[in-house]
Short mmCIF file of C-alpha atoms in Angstrom, two decimals:
data_model
loop_
_atom_site.label_atom_id
_atom_site.label_comp_id
_atom_site.label_asym_id
_atom_site.label_seq_id
_atom_site.Cartn_x
_atom_site.Cartn_y
_atom_site.Cartn_z
CA MET N 1 95.40 98.00 75.59
CA THR N 2 93.53 99.99 72.94
CA ILE N 3 93.07 102.90 75.35
CA ALA N 4 96.71 102.72 76.44
CA ALA N 5 97.88 102.76 72.84
CA SER N 6 95.94 105.95 72.22
CA LEU N 7 97.61 107.86 75.04
CA PRO N 8 100.45 110.25 74.28
CA ILE N 9 103.89 108.69 74.50
CA ALA N 10 104.88 111.10 77.27
CA ARG N 11 102.06 109.80 79.46
CA ALA N 12 102.89 106.18 78.72
CA GLN N 13 106.48 106.77 79.79
CA ARG N 14 105.63 107.06 83.47
CA ASN N 15 108.32 107.40 86.04
CA LEU N 16 108.39 104.18 88.04
CA ALA N 17 111.47 104.90 90.13
CA PRO N 18 109.57 106.32 93.16
CA LEU N 19 107.17 103.38 93.13
CA CYS N 20 110.04 100.88 92.91
CA LEU N 21 111.86 102.62 95.76
CA ALA N 22 108.67 102.65 97.84
CA ALA N 23 108.10 98.92 97.28
CA ALA N 24 111.72 98.04 98.08
CA SER N 25 111.75 100.20 101.22
CA PHE N 26 108.42 98.83 102.39
CA LEU N 27 109.41 95.19 101.97
CA LEU N 28 112.78 95.75 103.64
CA LEU N 29 111.11 97.40 106.63
CA LEU N 30 108.45 94.70 106.76
CA VAL N 31 111.03 91.92 106.96
CA SER N 32 112.83 93.77 109.77
CA GLY N 33 109.55 94.91 111.29
CA ASP N 34 110.41 93.89 114.86
CA SER N 35 113.03 96.66 114.88
CA LEU N 36 110.18 99.19 114.57
CA LEU N 37 108.79 98.01 117.93
CA HIS N 38 111.62 99.08 120.23
CA ASP N 39 110.21 102.25 121.76
CA PRO N 40 108.09 102.24 124.95
CA ASP N 41 106.21 105.32 123.75
CA THR N 42 104.46 103.13 121.17
CA LEU N 43 102.64 101.37 124.03
CA TRP N 44 101.04 104.45 125.54
CA GLN N 45 100.36 105.93 122.08
CA ILE N 46 98.15 102.92 121.33
CA LYS N 47 96.54 103.13 124.78
CA VAL N 48 95.62 106.78 124.22
CA GLY N 49 94.31 105.96 120.75
CA GLN N 50 92.06 103.27 122.22
CA TRP N 51 90.75 105.76 124.78
CA ILE N 52 89.95 108.29 122.04
CA LEU N 53 88.09 105.64 120.03
CA ASP N 54 86.14 104.50 123.08
CA HIS N 55 85.15 107.99 124.24
CA ARG N 56 84.87 109.72 120.83
CA THR N 57 86.81 112.69 122.12
CA VAL N 58 90.39 113.76 122.76
CA PRO N 59 91.97 114.09 126.21
CA TRP N 60 92.44 117.53 127.75
CA THR N 61 93.92 116.38 131.06
CA ASP N 62 96.23 113.59 132.13
CA LEU N 63 94.60 110.18 132.35
CA TYR N 64 97.44 107.91 133.43
CA SER N 65 100.21 109.53 135.51
CA LEU N 66 100.71 109.04 139.25
CA THR N 67 102.40 112.41 139.72
CA ARG N 68 100.43 114.58 137.26
CA GLN N 69 96.84 113.40 137.70
CA ASN N 70 94.26 115.72 136.13
CA GLU N 71 96.83 118.27 134.98
CA VAL N 72 96.50 119.79 131.51
CA TRP N 73 97.74 117.48 128.77
CA LEU N 74 96.86 117.77 125.08
CA SER N 75 97.44 114.83 122.76
CA THR N 76 98.89 116.66 119.75
CA SER N 77 99.33 113.32 117.95
CA TRP N 78 95.76 112.14 118.43
CA LEU N 79 95.18 111.09 114.80
CA SER N 80 98.36 108.98 114.71
CA GLN N 81 97.34 107.38 117.99
CA VAL N 82 93.94 106.48 116.57
CA LEU N 83 95.55 104.97 113.47
CA PHE N 84 97.95 102.89 115.57
CA ALA N 85 95.17 101.76 117.91
CA THR N 86 92.89 100.81 115.02
CA THR N 87 95.51 98.78 113.18
CA PHE N 88 96.61 97.12 116.42
CA ALA N 89 93.02 96.17 117.26
CA TRP N 90 92.55 94.56 113.84
CA TRP N 91 95.92 92.88 113.21
CA GLY N 92 97.92 92.92 116.44
CA TRP N 93 101.49 94.17 116.18
CA ALA N 94 101.48 93.50 112.44
CA GLY N 95 99.14 96.48 112.05
CA PRO N 96 101.46 99.20 113.45
CA VAL N 97 104.43 97.60 111.66
CA VAL N 98 102.72 97.68 108.25
CA LEU N 99 101.40 101.21 108.87
CA THR N 100 104.84 102.49 109.87
CA ALA N 101 106.63 100.77 106.99
CA ALA N 102 104.10 102.17 104.52
CA ALA N 103 104.56 105.72 105.84
CA ILE N 104 108.34 105.51 105.50
CA ALA N 105 108.06 104.02 102.01
CA VAL N 106 105.74 106.82 100.85
CA ALA N 107 108.11 109.42 102.31
CA MET N 108 111.08 107.96 100.41
CA ALA N 109 109.06 107.81 97.17
CA LEU N 110 108.02 111.46 97.54
CA LEU N 111 111.58 112.53 98.28
CA LEU N 112 112.86 110.74 95.16
CA ALA N 113 110.12 112.30 93.03
CA PHE N 114 111.05 115.81 94.18
CA LEU N 115 114.78 115.23 93.74
CA GLN N 116 114.31 113.82 90.22
CA ARG N 117 112.97 117.16 89.07
CA HIS N 118 116.56 118.38 89.16
CA LEU N 119 118.88 115.37 89.49
CA ASP N 120 119.48 112.22 87.49
CA LEU N 121 118.22 109.03 89.06
CA PRO N 122 121.56 107.73 90.44
CA TYR N 123 122.26 110.95 92.32
CA ALA N 124 118.67 111.24 93.56
CA LEU N 125 118.83 107.65 94.83
CA VAL N 126 122.04 108.37 96.73
CA PHE N 127 120.35 111.22 98.57
CA CYS N 128 117.32 109.05 99.35
CA LEU N 129 119.47 106.24 100.72
CA LEU N 130 121.39 108.76 102.79
CA ALA N 131 118.13 110.13 104.20
CA MET N 132 116.99 106.60 105.08
CA THR N 133 120.31 105.80 106.75
CA LEU N 134 120.30 108.99 108.82
CA ALA N 135 116.71 108.41 109.94
CA ALA N 136 117.20 104.69 110.68
CA PRO N 137 117.74 105.00 114.48
CA HIS N 138 114.52 106.99 114.78
CA LEU N 139 112.36 104.90 112.44
CA LEU N 140 109.94 103.50 115.01
CA ALA N 141 106.21 102.88 115.28
CA ARG N 142 105.49 106.36 116.56
CA PRO N 143 103.53 109.40 115.34
CA HIS N 144 106.52 111.30 113.94
CA VAL N 145 106.99 108.54 111.35
CA LEU N 146 103.36 108.74 110.20
CA ALA N 147 103.91 112.47 109.71
CA LEU N 148 107.13 111.92 107.73
CA PRO N 149 105.49 111.71 104.27
CA VAL N 150 103.55 114.89 105.02
CA MET N 151 106.77 116.65 106.00
CA VAL N 152 108.46 115.55 102.76
CA ALA N 153 105.46 116.60 100.63
CA TRP N 154 105.18 119.97 102.38
CA SER N 155 108.90 120.76 102.27
CA GLY N 156 109.29 119.57 98.67
CA ALA N 157 106.30 121.58 97.46
CA LEU N 158 107.53 124.75 99.17
CA MET N 159 111.03 124.28 97.76
CA ASP N 160 109.61 123.65 94.29
CA ALA N 161 107.60 126.87 94.50
CA ALA N 162 110.71 128.79 95.53
CA ASP N 163 112.73 127.23 92.68
CA ARG N 164 110.09 128.45 90.24
CA GLY N 165 109.98 131.89 91.81
CA ARG N 166 106.34 131.53 92.80
CA ALA N 167 104.19 131.43 95.91
CA PRO N 168 102.91 128.03 97.07
CA SER N 169 99.42 126.96 96.12
CA PHE N 170 96.76 127.26 98.79
CA LEU N 171 95.84 123.68 97.88
CA LEU N 172 98.80 122.68 100.08
CA LEU N 173 97.09 123.93 103.24
CA PRO N 174 95.22 120.66 103.92
CA LEU N 175 98.65 119.06 104.27
CA MET N 176 99.39 121.37 107.19
CA ALA N 177 96.05 120.52 108.80
CA LEU N 178 96.84 116.80 108.43
CA TRP N 179 100.35 117.30 109.85
CA ALA N 180 99.01 119.19 112.88
CA ASN N 181 96.68 116.30 113.68
CA LEU N 182 99.36 113.65 113.19
CA HIS N 183 102.26 115.11 115.17
CA GLY N 184 103.43 118.22 117.00
CA GLY N 185 106.36 118.59 114.60
CA PHE N 186 104.11 120.66 112.34
CA VAL N 187 105.77 123.76 113.84
CA LEU N 188 108.77 122.95 111.61
CA GLY N 189 106.47 123.24 108.61
CA LEU N 190 105.34 126.67 109.75
CA ALA N 191 108.95 127.79 110.17
CA LEU N 192 109.81 126.53 106.68
CA VAL N 193 107.25 128.86 105.12
CA GLY N 194 109.28 131.87 106.22
CA ALA N 195 112.69 130.31 105.55
CA ILE N 196 111.89 129.03 102.06
CA GLY N 197 109.89 132.17 101.27
CA LEU N 198 113.12 134.16 101.64
CA GLU N 199 114.66 132.04 98.88
CA ALA N 200 111.72 132.79 96.58
CA LEU N 201 112.10 136.52 97.22
CA TRP N 202 115.85 136.35 96.64
CA ARG N 203 115.33 134.75 93.22
CA ALA N 204 112.50 137.07 92.16
CA ASP N 205 112.97 140.23 90.12
CA ALA N 206 112.85 143.43 92.15
CA PRO N 207 109.48 144.62 90.75
CA ARG N 208 107.81 141.34 91.77
CA ARG N 209 109.21 141.04 95.28
CA LEU N 210 106.52 143.03 97.07
CA THR N 211 103.70 141.10 95.42
CA LEU N 212 105.47 137.80 95.99
CA ALA N 213 106.15 138.68 99.64
CA MET N 214 102.47 139.40 100.19
CA GLN N 215 101.53 136.07 98.55
CA TRP N 216 103.94 134.12 100.77
CA ALA N 217 102.72 136.04 103.84
CA ALA N 218 99.13 135.17 102.97
CA PHE N 219 100.10 131.54 102.54
CA GLY N 220 101.90 131.63 105.91
CA LEU N 221 98.80 132.98 107.63
CA GLY N 222 96.75 130.30 105.91
CA ALA N 223 99.18 127.64 107.13
CA LEU N 224 98.94 128.99 110.67
CA ALA N 225 95.15 128.83 110.50
CA ALA N 226 95.28 125.31 109.01
CA SER N 227 97.49 124.13 111.88
CA CYS N 228 94.66 125.04 114.25
CA CYS N 229 92.17 122.81 112.40
CA THR N 230 92.34 120.17 115.11
CA PRO N 231 90.05 119.18 118.00
CA TYR N 232 92.14 121.50 120.19
CA GLY N 233 91.88 124.57 117.95
CA ILE N 234 94.40 127.28 118.78
CA ASP N 235 95.48 125.29 121.85
CA THR N 236 97.32 123.02 119.40
CA LEU N 237 100.01 125.70 119.19
CA LEU N 238 100.20 125.88 122.98
CA GLY N 239 100.64 122.10 123.18
CA ALA N 240 103.51 122.22 120.72
CA ALA N 241 105.06 125.15 122.61
CA ARG N 242 105.12 123.09 125.83
CA ILE N 243 107.27 120.47 124.10
CA LEU N 244 109.73 123.12 122.93
CA SER N 245 109.98 124.65 126.43
CA LEU N 246 111.61 121.66 128.14
CA GLY N 247 114.95 123.48 128.27
CA LYS N 248 117.77 121.63 130.04
CA SER N 249 115.76 118.41 130.32
CA PHE N 250 116.40 117.83 126.61
CA SER N 251 119.94 116.84 127.56
CA VAL N 252 118.78 113.90 129.70
CA ILE N 253 116.23 112.41 127.26
CA ALA N 254 117.98 110.14 124.76
CA GLU N 255 116.27 111.33 121.57
CA TRP N 256 116.72 115.00 122.47
CA ARG N 257 120.42 114.81 123.34
CA PRO N 258 123.07 116.54 121.22
CA ALA N 259 124.76 114.53 118.48
CA ASP N 260 127.73 112.48 119.69
CA PHE N 261 130.88 112.56 117.56
CA SER N 262 133.07 110.42 119.82
CA ALA N 263 132.70 107.66 117.20
CA PHE N 264 132.06 107.79 113.48
CA SER N 265 128.37 107.77 112.52
CA PRO N 266 126.32 108.22 109.33
CA PHE N 267 125.52 111.78 110.46
CA ALA N 268 129.22 112.57 110.88
CA GLY N 269 129.84 111.13 107.42
CA ALA N 270 127.04 113.24 105.95
CA LEU N 271 128.46 116.42 107.48
CA LEU N 272 131.94 115.63 106.19
CA GLY N 273 130.53 114.84 102.77
CA LEU N 274 128.61 118.12 102.73
CA LEU N 275 131.76 120.02 103.66
CA GLY N 276 133.77 118.17 101.04
CA LEU N 277 131.14 118.90 98.41
CA ALA N 278 131.35 122.61 99.19
CA LEU N 279 135.16 122.67 99.14
CA MET N 280 135.85 120.43 96.16
CA ARG N 281 134.48 122.70 93.45
CA GLY N 282 133.23 125.68 95.36
CA LEU N 283 129.47 125.11 95.22
CA THR N 284 127.78 128.50 95.53
CA LEU N 285 124.37 128.86 97.17
CA SER N 286 122.12 131.84 97.74
CA PRO N 287 122.15 133.29 101.28
CA PRO N 288 118.63 131.93 102.07
CA ARG N 289 119.71 128.40 101.05
CA VAL N 290 122.84 128.70 103.15
CA LEU N 291 120.67 129.82 106.08
CA LEU N 292 118.37 126.84 105.57
CA ILE N 293 121.25 124.36 105.56
CA LEU N 294 122.93 125.96 108.58
CA SER N 295 119.68 126.02 110.56
CA THR N 296 118.89 122.40 109.73
CA THR N 297 122.44 121.37 110.62
CA TRP N 298 122.27 123.18 113.95
CA MET N 299 118.99 121.45 114.78
CA ALA N 300 120.56 118.06 114.06
CA LEU N 301 123.64 118.91 116.13
CA ALA N 302 121.51 120.08 119.05
CA HIS N 303 119.07 117.13 119.05
CA VAL N 304 119.61 113.73 117.46
CA ARG N 305 115.87 113.60 116.89
CA SER N 306 116.29 116.27 114.20
CA ILE N 307 118.80 114.26 112.15
CA GLU N 308 115.98 112.79 110.05
CA SER N 309 114.85 116.34 109.16
CA PHE N 310 118.43 117.08 108.14
CA GLY N 311 118.39 114.03 105.85
CA VAL N 312 115.23 115.25 104.10
CA LEU N 313 115.67 119.02 103.96
CA VAL N 314 119.31 119.31 102.92
CA PRO N 315 118.86 117.26 99.69
CA LEU N 316 115.77 119.29 98.79
CA VAL N 317 117.69 122.53 99.30
CA LEU N 318 120.69 121.32 97.31
CA ALA N 319 118.85 119.63 94.42
CA GLN N 320 118.30 122.68 92.21
CA PRO N 321 121.82 124.17 92.64
CA LEU N 322 123.37 120.73 92.04
CA SER N 323 121.43 120.23 88.82
CA GLY N 324 123.84 122.47 86.93
CA TRP N 325 126.91 121.49 88.94
CA ILE N 326 126.94 117.70 88.72
CA ARG N 327 127.64 116.41 85.24
CA PRO N 328 124.95 113.88 84.20
CA ALA N 329 126.08 110.29 83.81
CA ALA N 330 126.52 109.44 80.12
CA ASP N 331 124.20 106.45 80.02
CA ALA N 332 122.02 107.14 83.05
CA PRO N 333 118.37 107.94 82.27
CA ARG N 334 116.90 110.87 84.13
CA SER N 335 114.32 108.48 85.57
CA LEU N 336 113.28 104.87 85.36
CA ARG N 337 110.72 104.86 82.55
CA MET N 338 108.86 102.27 80.58
CA ALA N 339 109.58 101.97 76.89
CA ALA N 340 107.33 104.02 74.64
CA GLY N 341 103.87 102.49 74.39
CA ALA N 342 104.45 99.92 77.14
CA PRO N 343 101.63 99.42 79.65
CA ALA N 344 103.31 101.27 82.50
CA ALA N 345 100.11 101.34 84.54
CA MET N 346 99.98 97.54 84.46
CA VAL N 347 103.56 97.31 85.69
CA ALA N 348 102.81 99.77 88.49
CA ALA N 349 99.73 97.76 89.45
CA ALA N 350 101.81 94.57 89.44
CA ILE N 351 104.33 96.16 91.82
CA VAL N 352 101.57 97.26 94.20
CA LEU N 353 99.78 93.91 94.10
CA GLY N 354 103.03 92.01 94.49
CA SER N 355 103.96 94.06 97.54
CA ALA N 356 100.50 93.56 99.04
CA SER N 357 100.66 89.80 98.46
CA ALA N 358 104.12 89.62 100.01
CA THR N 359 102.84 91.60 103.00
CA VAL N 360 99.92 89.25 103.61
CA ALA N 361 102.10 86.17 103.21
CA PHE N 362 104.83 87.41 105.53
CA ALA N 363 102.50 88.81 108.19
CA THR N 364 100.55 85.56 108.23
CA HIS N 365 103.60 83.45 109.02
CA HIS N 366 105.58 85.89 111.16
CA ALA N 367 104.45 86.90 114.64
CA PHE N 368 105.68 90.43 115.28
CA ALA N 369 106.63 91.01 118.91
CA PHE N 370 107.31 94.13 120.93
CA SER N 371 110.77 94.54 122.43
CA THR N 372 111.05 92.53 125.67
CA ALA N 373 113.53 95.09 127.01
CA GLN N 374 110.64 97.58 127.29
CA THR N 375 108.06 95.14 128.67
CA PRO N 376 108.98 93.91 132.18
CA VAL N 377 106.10 91.42 132.31
CA ALA N 378 107.31 89.25 135.20
CA ALA N 379 108.46 92.23 137.26
CA VAL N 380 105.06 93.91 136.97
CA ASP N 381 103.40 90.62 137.89
CA ALA N 382 105.52 90.67 141.06
CA LEU N 383 104.37 94.22 141.79
CA ILE N 384 100.74 93.20 141.38
CA ALA N 385 101.32 90.22 143.67
CA HIS N 386 102.58 92.63 146.34
CA LYS N 387 99.55 94.88 145.69
CA ALA N 388 101.78 97.89 145.10
CA ALA N 389 99.92 100.85 143.58
CA ARG N 390 102.31 103.79 144.00
CA ILE N 391 105.40 102.87 141.98
CA PHE N 392 108.60 104.73 141.17
CA ASN N 393 109.69 103.51 137.72
CA SER N 394 112.46 103.89 135.19
CA TYR N 395 111.59 106.27 132.36
CA GLY N 396 111.41 103.52 129.72
CA PHE N 397 108.94 101.41 131.71
CA GLY N 398 106.26 104.11 131.90
CA GLY N 399 104.56 103.05 128.68
CA TYR N 400 104.25 99.42 129.75
CA LEU N 401 102.83 100.41 133.14
CA ILE N 402 100.15 102.44 131.37
CA VAL N 403 99.25 99.39 129.28
CA ARG N 404 98.95 97.35 132.47
CA ASP N 405 96.63 100.01 133.94
CA ILE N 406 99.18 101.07 136.55
CA ARG N 407 99.88 104.77 136.98
CA PRO N 408 103.58 105.44 136.30
CA PHE N 409 105.71 107.89 138.24
CA VAL N 410 106.99 109.16 134.88
CA ASP N 411 106.57 108.18 131.21
CA GLY N 412 107.46 109.40 127.73
CA ARG N 413 105.08 112.38 127.76
CA SER N 414 107.88 114.72 128.77
CA GLU N 415 105.85 117.87 128.10
CA LEU N 416 103.41 116.79 130.82
CA TYR N 417 106.09 116.60 133.52
CA GLY N 418 108.05 119.73 132.69
CA GLU N 419 111.70 120.67 132.81
CA GLN N 420 112.33 120.84 136.58
CA PHE N 421 110.54 117.59 137.39
CA LEU N 422 112.49 115.69 134.72
CA MET N 423 115.82 117.14 135.79
CA ASP N 424 115.18 116.15 139.42
CA TYR N 425 113.90 112.72 138.40
CA PHE N 426 116.85 111.80 136.21
CA ALA N 427 119.33 113.05 138.80
CA ALA N 428 117.66 110.74 141.34
CA GLU N 429 117.28 107.73 139.05
CA ASP N 430 120.85 108.04 137.75
CA GLY N 431 122.23 108.02 141.29
CA ARG N 432 123.55 111.57 141.11
CA ASP N 433 121.22 112.78 143.88
CA VAL N 434 120.64 110.11 146.53
CA SER N 435 118.92 112.48 148.94
CA GLY N 436 116.65 113.61 146.11
CA LEU N 437 115.78 109.98 145.37
CA LEU N 438 114.80 109.30 148.97
CA ARG N 439 112.84 112.54 149.15
CA MET N 440 110.87 111.63 146.00
CA LEU N 441 110.07 108.21 147.41
CA ASP N 442 108.83 109.65 150.68
CA GLU N 443 106.99 112.71 149.39
CA ASN N 444 105.09 110.66 146.81
CA ARG N 445 104.41 107.84 149.30
CA ILE N 446 106.01 105.31 146.95
CA GLU N 447 105.29 101.70 147.88
CA ALA N 448 107.56 99.95 145.36
CA THR N 449 110.06 100.65 142.61
CA LEU N 450 110.39 99.20 139.10
CA LEU N 451 113.85 99.98 137.76
CA THR N 452 116.03 98.67 134.96
CA ALA N 453 118.50 95.96 135.93
CA ASP N 454 121.46 98.34 135.55
CA SER N 455 119.81 101.34 137.20
CA PRO N 456 122.04 103.13 139.77
CA ALA N 457 118.94 103.81 141.86
CA ALA N 458 118.29 100.07 142.10
CA GLN N 459 121.82 99.49 143.38
CA ILE N 460 121.40 102.30 145.92
CA LEU N 461 118.13 100.88 147.26
CA ASP N 462 119.90 97.56 147.93
CA HIS N 463 121.76 99.41 150.70
CA ILE N 464 119.01 101.70 151.98
CA LYS N 465 117.28 100.73 155.21
CA GLY N 466 113.54 100.34 154.76
CA TRP N 467 113.76 98.94 151.23
CA LYS N 468 114.13 95.34 150.10
CA ARG N 469 114.70 93.73 146.71
CA VAL N 470 111.93 91.19 146.06
CA TYR N 471 112.36 90.46 142.36
CA ALA N 472 115.10 90.71 139.74
CA ASP N 473 115.75 89.46 136.22
CA ASN N 474 117.83 90.72 133.31
CA ILE N 475 115.22 93.36 132.47
CA ALA N 476 113.97 94.87 135.73
CA VAL N 477 114.46 94.98 139.49
CA VAL N 478 111.64 95.41 142.03
CA HIS N 479 112.06 96.86 145.53
CA VAL N 480 109.32 97.26 148.12
CA ARG N 481 109.27 98.83 151.53
CA ASP N 482 110.32 96.40 154.26
CA ASP N 483 106.91 96.13 155.85
CA GLN N 484 105.49 94.89 152.52
CA ALA N 485 108.32 92.57 151.52
CA GLU N 486 108.20 88.83 151.16
CA ALA N 487 110.93 86.36 150.39
CA PRO N 488 113.05 87.51 147.41
CA SER N 489 112.61 85.74 144.10
CA SER N 490 114.38 85.96 140.76
CA GLY N 491 113.34 85.31 137.20
#
């Protein structure tokens, strides 16, 4: 207390709003933690992480697929996979849930801290809640979420440098190296260097522009070099490029599909709100900021996966222009601060300890479980009973087959399979190409199929000579070739 009393008042008045938001977000996500375990990709991410830990190296070729054995495959999310595998090994499903919730909470706290540099707390909180709402459908125990706080820190720091008319500090480069090891989305961070650098040049005085341009260019080259500080080196960029080269197959993968406006959604509301904000009082932005918002909006319109980036980047771009446009609330403090001389550090420690205690108590009494819709346990047991090894599966079941040490026909590693393979596969599985389905089954010497209960391909095989349904429940349907079939059963 004596030491605290001797500190300057400004230091004692610490901003606790980001910490409070982080604690609230974390506890909310923890209580609803089962909702974070609804993606089949989580299963194979943990499996790959376990392999990396066991072999002390990263994979360079495919280890699991039936149709792409030994082909080149780089795990651009290897560090996230190791983190998920480690926490899962220690605490079961509670580990990935707590890790994911913590990453989201830190991202929201960082976003609020950056926004509060220009906006009063109520307005900054609105933007944070909007970002959380937009990202909600994609908040899952997967590598992109672990990279989310890094994306916020990187984007916010670049935007802050541009607002000040400066070049970013080279001390930010380790963030890019961390991002490149966590998730392939680091290419967005590289693109932001150029886009936000244009804003810095636009704001700078003419005599300084050349020097500033050289500083931003040097930082960009440093960021490019930092992104290669991974076990794959420069091949990291090639791995990310393969993901971006999937072309038309993006339209058949749920998270890469264009945004759907047939019904009202939070994203539609955000776009309308942004338009209304621009029209109501004529908010004027610099051309580089306009370009940033338009580019981010186009990304979100083209792929629903990019909506979370929209929710983070647009508020950061708008914060500084809005600071002089929105009239501050009369009684609203600029941030949540302790009274002068109060032991703010003790309050912060109490919040952290309270959250940790609540986490231990909840995780001890609540058994987190992975989504049963993605884990066809009984159906795979039936496949094993029939000794089927070459299996044609629905896309969402690939991760579970990998966990059961069965090579899937296809799984969530879309960059491994490529555009043409995925287009042909989905046309066959969706029932749009029956001849293609039969050709795939024959050419790949498929012995059995594992399809979702509502799969058109499953309904087609019910009427195809040479195939017989041997198991069905409300999750999956199993067909085998006639010469391997036994009496049908149902779960």
